[in-house]
Each structure stands twice: as structure tokens, then as C-alpha cells.
Amino acid sequence: MSTLYVYPKQAPSFSVVLEKDEIVLGRAVDADVRLPDAYISSRHARIKRTSRGWTVEDAGSKNGTMINGLRVVEPVLLVPGDEISIGAVRICFDRPWTEAVEITDSPRLSVRVSTALPSRDIVSRSTDAGLRPLGPEKRPPGDDRLLVVMNEVSRALLIHKPLQELLEYIMNLISSHLPMDRGALFLMEDDDPDTLVPRAVRVSNPHLQKSRMQISRGLVEMAASRKLSVLTSDAAEDPRFADRQSIIDMGLHSAMCVPLETEKETLGVVCAERVSSREPFTEEDLRLLTLLANLAAVKIENARMVEDVQARERLERELRLAAEIQRGLLPKDFPVCRDFEISAESIPSLHVGGDYFDFISLADGRLGLTIADVAGKGVSASLLMASLRAALQSEARPGVAPGELAHKLSEFIFRSSAPNVFITFFYGELNPADGGFRYVNAGHNPPLHLAASGVTRPLEGTGMALGMLAGLEYGEGRVTLGSGDVLILYTDGITESRNAAGEEFGVEGVIKSVRGSAGKCAEDILADIFTALREFSGGGDPEDDRTLVIIKKPKPAAG
């Protein structure tokens, strides 16, 4: 679950977990994230959940909203690490703010360093010999300190903490037991293991608070790629740094970099520097940092596993909630309509989706029927479809033509949803007296009118999907359902289902199935289409929602 890290100028920092689909930031007492700053409007900005991720948009504030130094003029998709500025408040998305840290390019030649040892060797030697509870006369010098520190850190890391809190805690432990001017913990990106991102930084020397921390790329790669614990006793004189005048100017005298390594993988690195002190790090310091990093790596791996489990559980809860919402939207019974048979079914993918169908009995005896598909899945899609259903039930009435109805619904969706959210929508009104059917198709898959004569007519689009743009207008289409005719409304989960060879079921698969069931009732026609679809796709779980609505006017009984 995504998090906002909020850093007010005159107040303590805090974090906000994004649980709602829309978060209002502002000075108002009822704002979701209240920011008491004179330069912030009552409702300054909004952060919204969309099908592509979280977006930030300005809410008409007086002084504007900035993201990464640029003014927000339209909704912007957020990525971890983005920095939002509202008044004097800094807000970081999904990653806490860290002091300026960069990994600098240095020569990557194999040249002299003070110490470079495989971290596994350090851990193994310490475990197999040095840190056993031997008598004082048998322990190497410095092991008493190691024993005390490792025991203390092991106990401190027993309690589970959320990942980011754990990273900050680890750096606190390291800096308290290993005096340094500054240090940084880097983790590899999940989707880009070649990229190391600073996740926790400590600057103990107040004179360095405003200076950029520069870490040699060669040093980092020795730790991350070659899994070496590396120590430079005097980096200012190390030939690897000879071309880094900025580092020499800083007077960097000692640096260490060790891998955060588990049995399975390297998660990142920990770096430490002594800049102002003339006393360099020692091999004992390197050993201690390696052992601390090894303990930390195991704990980080466990924290990630716990968060993965929690994320799956949250997703399951969200899907169950969304499924309940979705089931509540769909009609419990099919309407009885003179001379017509009606059947429908919706099978969601991953427990819930964005498909919707419904029937509306109009006061003049006509029957309204609709099918729609919202872009997206989960609770947000279900809630948007619930809003559409409420608006449809309110607006659909005698005297409101289908095209006018679609225009009103599109305006509603455009105003109340993110800019990348839209709904494909088909709505028609059936007159049972004469079989007349007038409709509007807002970007939905064309329903199929299969006449008893064998002619097939798709009910093509009469306008764009709902909510795509403001001020959309819609045309109307008309068709007459005669004796023996069948009308099939469907979503793309039907026609785009694929078999093992990658072929789509397609409109042809629907038509073929209906033609083979021409003499059957609407309920059996629907069942035959789903059977044919399962046989075609091999019976696997659907990748998208599958929704069908069948309307048939049976031929009069013979005799």
C-alpha cells in the first residue's frame, strides 16, 4: 500500500497510508491530510487512485501545487520518490526523503585498497570461531566488543517493524555502535536490480548536513556485485579517487562499503564514512559493519516477506469487498417482458471486475437494458460502476432519449473520476408492443442482432466511451426485433478469450454458437455460448470479465 511522507517546515514530519481512493490535502479541518500553513488553500490538492496508479492534481489552489519542481497543471501520475510541494510543506510519495546522496563514477580498475574481503568469509569465520562463547584468553582482541554489539543488535531486531521503519532503525543501530560522520543504506530496486536507491541516511557531523554525500561507484560495485566488504583507510590518497577532486576537497579519510547479503541474494549495500576524523576505520570496524549488515539483511528479507503477505491479504480483502459491491449491482431476477425471453450472466475475473449489466422498467411500458465495462478492476472500478448505476437509475425515464441519457452520464463520469478512467456503455430501450429497439452505443463492443432470416447486424458505436472528454454528444440507432430474432449484448472478455494457440474466440465464435442453438430459449442460448467458450479456451480462469445478455423473441408455437 502506498504512503505519503509529509515534512512540514514548522512541525514534526509524519506519514499517511493511502487507504481511500481519493485523498484531499489542505488547510481545512476536514481535509484527509491537514496541513496548517497560511500559504495552503483549504482544499489545495487531491491524490487519486486510478487504474494506472496514483495521480496528484491541483484542486484550484491559490498558490499552486508543484511536483519535482514543476507546477501541476493537469493530473500527474506519481512514481515512488516523487516530491510534491504545497506551500512550505514537502511531501514524498512512497519513499521517505533522504539527504542528497549520489554514487559517483570512479575508475573501476583493480587497484590497491586497504582491505577487500568476501563478506561470506567474514561472517563464516566470525560464526565458526571468533564469536563462540570461548574463554577470554582464547578470544582474539576486539571480540568482546563484537559479542556485546552483536548480542545487543540481535535482541533489538527481534521485534518486527515495517520495512522503512526497520531501515531507519538499522541505520540508528549501526551509527550508534560504529561512530561515523555519515552513512547510507541502499536497496536494489525490485524491478531494476542494477539500480541502488538510498533508503536510509545518517549524517552525524553537523558540518556535513548541507553537503552532498558522494560514494564511489567502484566501491559500491565491489560490495554489490563482487560481494566484498571493502575498506579504504585513506580515500583521499587512494589512487582510485585521484580524479575526484570534490572528494579530495572534502578531506575524506576513510570509507567502508559492505553488502546486505542473504543466502539467496544481495539486497543492497551499507556505506559509512569518516570525513573529519583523522582516525580511519579499522579492519575490526569493517568486520563489525559486515556482521551488522548480515543481520540486517536477514531482517530486511523477513520484513519484505511479511509485507508481501500483508499486501496479498489486503488485496484479498479488497477483492472480497469489491465482489460484494459487484454482486449488489447486478439484478437478482430477470424482468418478465411480453413476448420476449431474457437471460444474463456475468463471470468476473480474479473474483471481481468492471463489467455491469442491468434492466430498468420504464413507466411507459418499455424496458431499458444496459451493459457496460469500466476501465480497471477492484474496489475503485466497482465503486465507479455503482455510481454509474445510481446515475442511470435516476436519469433513465420516459422522455429522456438514449443519446441524451448517455450525454448526462458521460458528463457525470468526466467530473467524478480521474482523467484516464472511462466506461464503455451500451443502453437500449425495448418496446414490447412492436419489437422496436432504440439504443446508444458509447464505445462498447457492438451487440449482435441475429435475425431469424440469417442476417447478422452489429449495433455499431454512436459515440465515444463515457467520461473520455467533456461535452460529448451521442447519436442513436434503431432496430426491430422480429419473431425468432436474438439480440446478444456482451463484453470484450467474451470475444477476446484465447485458446492455447493464441486465437481469439471472436464475434464469429459467438455467432456460430447462437446459430447452433437457434431453436432454444434465451437461457439455453446463453449456456451454450459459455460452454463453447470454455471448450475453446481450455477451461482456464478468465483473464477478463465475461458478461452476456441474451434477448430473444420466440417464434409463435405451431398450430
Coordinates of C-alpha atoms in Angstrom, one line a residue:
M1 CA 0.0 0.0 0.0
S2 CA 1.4 3.4 -1.0
T3 CA 2.4 6.0 1.6
L4 CA 2.8 9.8 1.8
Y5 CA 5.8 11.1 3.8
V6 CA 4.9 14.6 4.9
Y7 CA 7.6 17.1 6.1
P8 CA 6.1 20.4 7.3
K9 CA 8.5 23.3 7.8
Q10 CA 7.5 24.2 11.3
A11 CA 6.1 20.9 12.6
P12 CA 7.2 17.2 13.1
S13 CA 7.1 15.0 10.0
F14 CA 4.5 12.2 9.7
S15 CA 3.3 9.6 7.2
V16 CA -0.1 8.8 5.8
V17 CA -1.0 5.4 4.3
L18 CA -3.2 5.8 1.2
E19 CA -6.2 3.7 2.0
K20 CA -9.0 5.7 0.4
D21 CA -9.4 6.1 -3.4
E22 CA -9.2 9.9 -3.0
I23 CA -7.1 11.9 -0.5
V24 CA -7.7 15.7 -0.1
L25 CA -4.7 17.7 1.1
G26 CA -5.3 21.2 2.6
R27 CA -5.7 23.6 5.5
A28 CA -9.4 22.7 6.2
V29 CA -10.1 20.8 9.4
D30 CA -11.9 18.1 7.4
A31 CA -9.1 17.6 4.9
D32 CA -7.8 14.0 4.8
V33 CA -4.3 15.3 5.3
R34 CA -4.5 18.6 7.2
L35 CA -1.6 21.0 6.5
P36 CA -1.9 24.1 8.7
D37 CA 0.1 26.5 6.6
A38 CA -1.0 30.1 5.7
Y39 CA 0.1 29.6 2.1
I40 CA -2.0 26.4 1.6
S41 CA -5.6 26.5 0.5
S42 CA -8.4 24.9 2.4
R43 CA -8.6 22.1 -0.2
H44 CA -5.3 22.5 -2.0
A45 CA -4.7 19.3 -3.9
R46 CA -6.0 15.8 -4.4
I47 CA -4.3 12.4 -4.7
K48 CA -6.4 9.8 -6.5
R49 CA -6.2 6.1 -7.1
T50 CA -6.6 5.3 -10.9
S51 CA -6.3 2.1 -13.0
R52 CA -2.7 3.1 -13.8
G53 CA -1.7 4.1 -10.2
W54 CA -1.9 7.2 -8.0
T55 CA -2.2 10.7 -9.5
V56 CA -1.8 14.2 -8.0
E57 CA -3.8 17.2 -9.2
D58 CA -4.2 20.7 -8.0
A59 CA -7.7 21.5 -6.6
G60 CA -7.8 25.1 -7.7
S61 CA -5.4 26.3 -5.0
K62 CA -4.3 29.9 -4.8
N63 CA -0.6 29.2 -4.8
G64 CA -0.4 26.1 -6.9
T65 CA 1.0 22.6 -6.4
M66 CA 4.5 21.6 -7.5
I67 CA 5.8 18.1 -8.3
N68 CA 9.6 17.7 -8.6
G69 CA 9.9 21.5 -9.1
L70 CA 7.3 21.8 -11.9
R71 CA 3.8 23.3 -11.5
V72 CA 0.9 20.8 -11.7
V73 CA -1.4 21.9 -14.5
E74 CA -3.2 18.6 -15.0
P75 CA -3.2 15.3 -13.1
V76 CA 0.3 13.7 -12.9
L77 CA 0.9 10.0 -12.4
L78 CA 3.1 9.5 -9.3
V79 CA 6.1 7.3 -9.1
P80 CA 8.0 6.3 -5.9
G81 CA 10.3 9.1 -4.9
D82 CA 8.3 12.0 -6.5
E83 CA 8.4 15.1 -4.3
I84 CA 5.2 17.2 -4.0
S85 CA 5.5 20.8 -2.7
I86 CA 2.4 22.5 -1.2
G87 CA 3.2 25.9 0.4
A88 CA 6.2 25.2 2.6
V89 CA 5.4 21.5 3.0
R90 CA 7.4 18.8 1.3
I91 CA 5.6 15.5 0.6
C92 CA 7.4 12.5 -0.7
F93 CA 5.4 9.7 -2.5
D94 CA 6.1 6.1 -1.4
R95 CA 9.7 6.8 -0.4
P96 CA 10.9 9.0 2.6
W97 CA 13.1 12.0 1.9
T98 CA 16.8 11.4 2.3
E99 CA 19.7 13.8 2.3
A100 CA 21.3 14.3 -1.1
V101 CA 23.3 11.1 -1.8
E102 CA 24.9 10.1 -5.1
I103 CA 27.0 7.2 -6.3
T104 CA 29.8 8.8 -8.3
D105 CA 31.8 7.4 -11.2
S106 CA 35.4 6.4 -10.4
P107 CA 37.9 4.3 -12.2
R108 CA 36.9 0.7 -11.9
L109 CA 40.4 -0.8 -12.2
S110 CA 41.6 -3.4 -9.7
V111 CA 43.9 -1.3 -7.6
R112 CA 45.1 -1.1 -4.1
V113 CA 42.6 -0.8 -1.3
S114 CA 43.3 -1.2 2.4
T115 CA 41.1 -4.3 2.8
A116 CA 38.7 -6.1 0.4
L117 CA 37.4 -9.4 1.8
P118 CA 34.5 -11.7 0.8
S119 CA 31.7 -10.8 3.2
R120 CA 30.8 -14.5 3.5
D121 CA 34.3 -15.3 4.8
I122 CA 34.0 -12.7 7.5
V123 CA 30.6 -14.0 8.6
S124 CA 31.7 -17.6 8.5
R125 CA 34.9 -17.0 10.4
S126 CA 33.1 -15.0 13.0
T127 CA 30.4 -17.6 13.4
D128 CA 32.7 -20.7 13.3
A129 CA 35.4 -19.3 15.6
G130 CA 35.6 -15.7 16.7
L131 CA 32.2 -15.3 18.2
R132 CA 31.8 -18.5 20.0
P133 CA 31.5 -18.2 23.8
L134 CA 35.1 -19.1 24.5
G135 CA 37.1 -18.1 27.5
P136 CA 38.6 -14.5 27.4
E137 CA 42.1 -16.0 27.0
K138 CA 41.0 -17.7 23.8
R139 CA 39.2 -14.9 22.1
P140 CA 41.0 -12.7 19.6
P141 CA 41.4 -9.0 20.5
G142 CA 38.2 -7.0 19.8
D143 CA 35.8 -9.9 20.0
D144 CA 34.5 -8.8 23.4
R145 CA 33.2 -5.7 21.7
L146 CA 31.8 -7.7 18.8
L147 CA 30.0 -10.1 21.1
V148 CA 28.4 -7.3 23.1
V149 CA 27.3 -5.4 20.0
M150 CA 26.0 -8.4 18.1
N151 CA 24.0 -9.7 21.1
E152 CA 22.5 -6.3 21.6
V153 CA 21.7 -5.8 17.9
S154 CA 20.2 -9.3 17.7
R155 CA 17.9 -8.6 20.5
A156 CA 16.9 -5.2 19.1
L157 CA 16.0 -6.7 15.8
L158 CA 13.7 -9.4 17.2
I159 CA 10.6 -7.2 17.1
H160 CA 9.0 -6.9 13.6
K161 CA 8.9 -3.4 12.1
P162 CA 7.5 -2.1 8.8
L163 CA 10.2 -2.1 6.1
Q164 CA 11.0 1.6 6.0
E165 CA 10.9 1.9 9.8
L166 CA 13.2 -1.1 10.0
L167 CA 15.7 0.5 7.6
E168 CA 15.8 3.7 9.7
Y169 CA 16.2 1.6 12.8
I170 CA 19.1 -0.4 11.3
M171 CA 20.9 2.8 10.5
N172 CA 20.4 4.1 14.0
L173 CA 21.9 0.8 15.4
I174 CA 24.9 1.0 13.0
S175 CA 25.6 4.7 13.7
S176 CA 25.4 4.2 17.4
H177 CA 27.8 1.2 17.5
L178 CA 30.1 2.3 14.7
P179 CA 31.0 6.1 15.1
M180 CA 30.9 7.7 11.7
D181 CA 30.4 11.1 10.2
R182 CA 27.7 9.8 7.8
G183 CA 26.4 6.7 6.2
A184 CA 23.8 5.4 3.9
L185 CA 21.8 2.2 3.3
F186 CA 21.0 1.4 -0.3
L187 CA 18.5 -1.2 -1.5
M188 CA 18.2 -2.6 -5.0
E189 CA 15.0 -1.7 -6.9
D190 CA 12.6 -4.7 -7.3
D191 CA 12.0 -4.1 -11.0
D192 CA 15.6 -3.0 -11.7
P193 CA 18.3 -4.9 -9.7
D194 CA 21.1 -2.8 -11.3
T195 CA 19.8 0.3 -9.6
L196 CA 20.6 1.1 -6.0
V197 CA 18.4 3.6 -4.2
P198 CA 19.3 5.3 -0.9
R199 CA 16.6 4.3 1.6
A200 CA 18.1 5.5 4.9
V201 CA 20.8 8.1 5.5
R202 CA 22.5 9.3 8.7
V203 CA 24.6 12.4 9.0
S204 CA 26.2 12.7 12.4
N205 CA 28.6 15.5 11.7
P206 CA 26.6 18.8 11.7
H207 CA 29.1 20.4 9.4
L208 CA 28.1 17.9 6.7
Q209 CA 24.3 18.3 6.9
K210 CA 24.1 20.5 3.8
S211 CA 26.8 18.9 1.7
R212 CA 26.2 16.1 -0.8
M213 CA 27.3 12.6 0.2
Q214 CA 29.3 11.1 -2.7
I215 CA 30.1 7.4 -2.7
S216 CA 32.5 5.8 -5.2
R217 CA 30.7 3.7 -7.8
G218 CA 33.8 1.4 -7.8
L219 CA 33.5 0.9 -4.0
V220 CA 29.7 0.2 -4.3
E221 CA 30.1 -2.3 -7.1
M222 CA 32.8 -4.2 -5.3
A223 CA 30.3 -4.7 -2.5
A224 CA 27.2 -5.2 -4.5
S225 CA 28.5 -7.2 -7.5
R226 CA 31.5 -9.0 -6.1
K227 CA 30.1 -9.3 -2.6
L228 CA 33.2 -7.9 -1.0
S229 CA 33.5 -5.9 2.3
V230 CA 35.7 -3.0 1.3
L231 CA 37.7 -0.6 3.4
T232 CA 39.8 2.4 2.3
S233 CA 41.9 3.7 5.2
D234 CA 42.7 7.0 3.5
A235 CA 40.5 7.6 0.4
A236 CA 42.0 11.0 -0.2
E237 CA 45.3 9.3 -1.1
D238 CA 43.7 6.2 -2.7
P239 CA 44.6 6.2 -6.5
R240 CA 41.1 5.1 -7.3
F241 CA 39.9 8.6 -6.2
A242 CA 42.6 10.6 -7.8
D243 CA 40.3 12.1 -10.4
R244 CA 37.6 13.0 -7.8
Q245 CA 38.8 16.5 -6.8
S246 CA 35.5 17.0 -5.0
I247 CA 36.2 14.1 -2.7
I248 CA 39.7 15.3 -2.0
D249 CA 38.4 18.7 -1.2
M250 CA 36.0 17.2 1.3
G251 CA 39.0 15.6 3.1
L252 CA 37.5 12.1 3.0
H253 CA 39.9 10.0 5.1
S254 CA 38.2 6.7 5.4
A255 CA 35.2 4.7 3.9
M256 CA 33.7 1.3 4.1
C257 CA 31.1 -0.4 2.0
V258 CA 29.6 -3.9 2.7
P259 CA 26.9 -5.9 1.0
L260 CA 23.5 -6.6 2.5
E261 CA 23.7 -10.3 1.7
T262 CA 21.4 -13.2 2.4
E263 CA 21.9 -16.9 1.5
K264 CA 19.9 -16.2 -1.7
E265 CA 20.8 -12.7 -2.9
T266 CA 22.3 -9.3 -2.4
L267 CA 19.6 -6.9 -1.3
G268 CA 21.8 -3.7 -1.3
V269 CA 24.8 -2.2 0.4
V270 CA 25.7 -0.2 3.5
C271 CA 28.3 2.6 3.3
A272 CA 30.0 4.5 6.1
E273 CA 32.4 7.5 6.0
R274 CA 34.7 9.3 8.4
V275 CA 35.4 12.7 6.9
S276 CA 36.5 15.0 9.7
S277 CA 38.3 12.5 11.9
R278 CA 41.9 11.7 11.3
E279 CA 41.4 8.3 12.8
P280 CA 40.5 5.9 9.9
F281 CA 38.2 2.9 10.1
T282 CA 39.9 -0.3 11.0
E283 CA 39.5 -3.9 9.9
E284 CA 37.7 -4.5 13.2
D285 CA 35.2 -1.8 12.1
L286 CA 34.9 -3.5 8.8
R287 CA 34.2 -6.8 10.4
L288 CA 31.6 -5.3 12.7
L289 CA 29.8 -3.5 9.9
T290 CA 29.8 -6.7 7.8
L291 CA 28.2 -8.7 10.6
L292 CA 25.7 -5.9 11.3
A293 CA 24.8 -5.8 7.6
N294 CA 24.4 -9.6 7.6
L295 CA 22.0 -9.5 10.5
A296 CA 20.2 -6.6 8.9
A297 CA 19.8 -8.3 5.5
V298 CA 18.1 -11.3 7.1
K299 CA 15.7 -9.0 8.9
I300 CA 15.1 -6.9 5.8
E301 CA 14.3 -10.1 3.8
N302 CA 11.9 -11.2 6.6
A303 CA 10.2 -7.8 6.6
R304 CA 9.7 -7.9 2.9
M305 CA 8.2 -11.3 3.2
V306 CA 5.8 -10.1 5.9
E307 CA 4.8 -7.1 3.8
D308 CA 4.2 -9.3 0.8
V309 CA 1.9 -11.5 2.8
Q310 CA 0.1 -8.4 4.2
A311 CA -0.2 -6.9 0.8
R312 CA -1.8 -10.2 -0.5
E313 CA -4.1 -10.2 2.4
R314 CA -5.1 -6.6 1.8
L315 CA -5.7 -7.4 -1.8
E316 CA -7.8 -10.4 -0.9
R317 CA -9.9 -8.3 1.4
E318 CA -10.2 -5.6 -1.3
L319 CA -11.3 -8.2 -3.8
R320 CA -13.8 -9.7 -1.4
L321 CA -15.2 -6.2 -0.7
A322 CA -15.3 -5.4 -4.4
A323 CA -17.0 -8.7 -5.2
E324 CA -19.7 -7.9 -2.6
I325 CA -20.2 -4.5 -4.2
Q326 CA -20.3 -6.0 -7.7
R327 CA -22.8 -8.7 -6.7
G328 CA -25.0 -6.0 -5.2
L329 CA -25.1 -4.1 -8.5
L330 CA -26.3 -6.9 -10.7
P331 CA -30.0 -7.7 -10.9
K332 CA -31.3 -10.6 -8.8
D333 CA -34.1 -11.5 -11.2
F334 CA -34.6 -11.0 -14.9
P335 CA -37.6 -9.0 -16.0
V336 CA -40.7 -10.5 -17.5
C337 CA -41.3 -8.9 -20.8
R338 CA -44.2 -9.7 -23.0
D339 CA -43.3 -11.9 -26.0
F340 CA -39.6 -11.8 -25.1
E341 CA -37.2 -14.1 -23.2
I342 CA -34.3 -12.6 -21.3
S343 CA -31.2 -14.2 -19.7
A344 CA -27.9 -12.8 -18.5
E345 CA -24.8 -13.8 -16.6
S346 CA -21.5 -12.1 -15.5
I347 CA -18.4 -14.1 -14.6
P348 CA -15.7 -11.8 -13.1
S349 CA -12.0 -12.5 -13.4
L350 CA -9.9 -12.5 -10.2
H351 CA -13.2 -12.5 -8.1
V352 CA -14.3 -9.1 -9.3
G353 CA -14.1 -6.8 -12.3
G354 CA -15.5 -3.8 -14.1
D355 CA -18.4 -5.4 -16.0
Y356 CA -22.0 -4.5 -15.3
F357 CA -25.5 -5.2 -16.8
D358 CA -28.9 -4.1 -15.7
F359 CA -32.6 -3.8 -16.6
I360 CA -34.9 -0.8 -16.0
S361 CA -38.6 -1.0 -16.2
L362 CA -39.8 2.4 -17.6
A363 CA -43.2 3.9 -16.7
D364 CA -44.5 3.8 -20.3
G365 CA -44.1 0.0 -20.5
R366 CA -40.8 0.0 -22.3
L367 CA -37.8 -1.9 -20.9
G368 CA -34.4 -0.3 -20.6
L369 CA -31.4 -2.6 -20.7
T370 CA -27.7 -1.8 -20.4
I371 CA -24.2 -3.4 -20.4
A372 CA -21.0 -1.6 -19.5
D373 CA -17.4 -2.1 -18.8
V374 CA -15.3 0.2 -16.7
A375 CA -11.5 0.6 -17.3
G376 CA -9.9 -1.0 -14.3
K377 CA -10.5 -3.7 -11.6
G378 CA -11.0 -4.0 -7.9
V379 CA -12.9 -1.7 -5.4
S380 CA -12.3 1.5 -7.4
A381 CA -13.9 0.0 -10.5
S382 CA -16.8 -1.4 -8.5
L383 CA -17.4 1.9 -6.8
L384 CA -17.4 3.8 -10.1
M385 CA -19.8 1.3 -11.6
A386 CA -22.0 1.7 -8.5
S387 CA -22.0 5.5 -9.1
L388 CA -22.9 4.9 -12.8
R389 CA -25.7 2.6 -11.8
A390 CA -27.2 5.2 -9.4
A391 CA -27.0 7.9 -12.0
L392 CA -28.5 5.6 -14.7
Q393 CA -31.4 4.6 -12.4
S394 CA -32.0 8.3 -11.7
E395 CA -31.8 9.6 -15.3
A396 CA -33.4 6.8 -17.3
R397 CA -37.1 7.7 -17.6
P398 CA -39.7 8.4 -20.3
G399 CA -38.9 11.5 -22.3
V400 CA -35.2 11.1 -21.9
A401 CA -33.8 9.8 -25.2
P402 CA -30.9 7.3 -25.1
G403 CA -28.5 9.8 -26.6
E404 CA -29.4 12.5 -24.1
L405 CA -29.0 9.9 -21.3
A406 CA -25.5 8.9 -22.5
H407 CA -24.5 12.6 -22.6
K408 CA -25.6 13.2 -19.0
L409 CA -23.8 10.0 -17.8
S410 CA -20.6 11.0 -19.6
E411 CA -20.6 14.4 -18.0
F412 CA -21.1 12.8 -14.6
I413 CA -18.2 10.3 -15.1
F414 CA -15.9 13.0 -16.5
R415 CA -16.5 15.2 -13.5
S416 CA -16.2 12.5 -10.8
S417 CA -13.3 10.3 -12.0
A418 CA -9.6 10.5 -12.9
P419 CA -8.8 11.6 -16.5
N420 CA -7.6 8.2 -17.6
V421 CA -10.9 6.5 -16.4
F422 CA -13.7 5.8 -18.8
I423 CA -16.6 3.4 -19.3
T424 CA -17.7 1.7 -22.4
F425 CA -21.5 1.7 -22.3
F426 CA -24.5 0.4 -24.2
Y427 CA -28.1 1.3 -23.4
G428 CA -31.2 0.4 -25.3
E429 CA -35.0 0.6 -24.8
L430 CA -37.2 -2.2 -26.0
N431 CA -40.9 -1.6 -26.9
P432 CA -42.5 -5.0 -26.3
A433 CA -45.6 -4.0 -28.3
D434 CA -43.8 -3.8 -31.6
G435 CA -40.3 -5.0 -31.0
G436 CA -38.8 -1.6 -31.6
F437 CA -35.4 -1.1 -30.1
R438 CA -33.6 2.2 -30.0
Y439 CA -30.1 2.4 -28.5
V440 CA -26.9 4.4 -27.8
N441 CA -23.5 2.7 -28.0
A442 CA -20.8 4.7 -26.2
G443 CA -17.7 2.9 -27.3
H444 CA -18.9 -0.6 -26.3
N445 CA -18.5 -3.8 -28.2
P446 CA -21.3 -3.8 -30.8
P447 CA -24.1 -6.0 -29.7
L448 CA -25.3 -8.5 -32.3
H449 CA -28.8 -8.6 -33.8
L450 CA -29.2 -12.1 -35.3
A451 CA -32.4 -12.1 -37.4
A452 CA -34.3 -15.3 -38.0
S453 CA -33.7 -14.8 -41.7
G454 CA -30.0 -15.4 -41.1
V455 CA -28.9 -11.7 -41.4
T456 CA -26.5 -10.5 -38.7
R457 CA -26.3 -6.9 -37.8
P458 CA -23.8 -5.4 -35.3
L459 CA -25.2 -2.4 -33.4
E460 CA -22.2 -0.1 -34.0
G461 CA -21.0 2.8 -31.9
T462 CA -22.8 6.1 -31.8
G463 CA -20.3 8.0 -29.7
M464 CA -17.2 7.8 -27.5
A465 CA -16.9 5.9 -24.2
L466 CA -18.4 7.7 -21.2
G467 CA -16.1 10.2 -19.4
M468 CA -13.4 10.4 -22.1
L469 CA -14.0 14.1 -22.8
A470 CA -16.3 16.9 -21.7
G471 CA -19.3 17.8 -23.8
L472 CA -19.6 14.6 -25.7
E473 CA -22.8 14.2 -27.8
Y474 CA -24.3 10.8 -28.8
G475 CA -26.4 9.6 -31.7
E476 CA -29.0 6.9 -31.6
G477 CA -29.6 3.7 -33.6
R478 CA -32.8 1.7 -34.2
V479 CA -33.6 -1.9 -35.0
T480 CA -36.7 -4.0 -34.8
L481 CA -36.7 -7.4 -33.1
G482 CA -38.9 -9.8 -35.1
S483 CA -40.1 -13.3 -34.4
G484 CA -37.2 -15.7 -33.9
D485 CA -34.7 -12.9 -33.6
V486 CA -31.9 -12.9 -31.0
L487 CA -30.0 -9.9 -29.6
I488 CA -26.7 -10.6 -27.9
L489 CA -25.0 -8.0 -25.6
Y490 CA -21.5 -8.9 -24.5
T491 CA -18.2 -7.5 -23.1
D492 CA -14.8 -8.0 -24.6
G493 CA -14.0 -10.8 -22.1
I494 CA -16.1 -13.0 -24.3
T495 CA -14.8 -12.2 -27.7
E496 CA -11.1 -11.7 -26.7
S497 CA -10.8 -15.0 -24.8
R498 CA -8.0 -17.0 -26.3
N499 CA -7.1 -20.7 -26.8
A500 CA -3.8 -22.4 -26.4
A501 CA -2.7 -21.3 -29.9
G502 CA -3.4 -17.6 -29.1
E503 CA -6.5 -17.4 -31.3
E504 CA -9.5 -15.3 -30.1
F505 CA -13.0 -16.7 -29.7
G506 CA -14.2 -13.6 -31.5
V507 CA -17.5 -12.4 -32.7
E508 CA -17.5 -15.4 -35.1
G509 CA -17.5 -17.8 -32.1
V510 CA -20.5 -16.1 -30.6
I511 CA -22.4 -16.1 -33.8
K512 CA -21.6 -19.8 -34.5
S513 CA -22.8 -20.8 -31.1
V514 CA -26.0 -18.9 -31.3
R515 CA -26.8 -20.2 -34.8
G516 CA -26.3 -23.8 -33.5
S517 CA -28.8 -23.0 -30.7
A518 CA -31.3 -21.1 -32.8
G519 CA -34.3 -23.2 -31.7
K520 CA -33.5 -22.9 -28.0
C521 CA -34.7 -20.5 -25.4
A522 CA -32.6 -17.5 -24.3
E523 CA -31.4 -19.2 -21.1
D524 CA -30.1 -22.2 -23.1
I525 CA -28.5 -20.0 -25.8
L526 CA -26.6 -18.2 -23.1
A527 CA -25.5 -21.5 -21.5
D528 CA -24.4 -22.8 -24.9
I529 CA -22.2 -19.8 -25.5
F530 CA -20.4 -20.2 -22.2
T531 CA -19.9 -23.9 -22.8
A532 CA -18.5 -23.2 -26.3
L533 CA -16.2 -20.6 -24.7
R534 CA -14.9 -22.9 -22.0
E535 CA -14.2 -25.6 -24.5
F536 CA -12.4 -23.1 -26.8
S537 CA -10.2 -21.6 -24.1
G538 CA -9.4 -24.9 -22.4
G539 CA -11.5 -24.2 -19.2
G540 CA -8.9 -21.9 -17.6
D541 CA -9.7 -19.0 -15.4
P542 CA -10.8 -16.0 -17.4
E543 CA -8.3 -13.2 -17.9
D544 CA -11.1 -10.6 -18.1
D545 CA -14.7 -10.4 -17.0
R546 CA -17.2 -12.3 -19.2
T547 CA -20.7 -10.9 -19.4
L548 CA -23.6 -11.9 -21.7
V549 CA -27.1 -10.7 -22.0
I550 CA -29.5 -12.5 -24.4
I551 CA -32.9 -11.2 -25.6
K552 CA -35.0 -13.4 -27.8
K553 CA -38.4 -13.1 -29.3
P554 CA -39.5 -16.7 -29.8
K555 CA -41.5 -17.8 -32.8
P556 CA -45.1 -18.5 -32.2
A557 CA -45.9 -22.1 -31.3
A558 CA -47.1 -24.1 -34.4
G559 CA -50.8 -24.9 -34.7

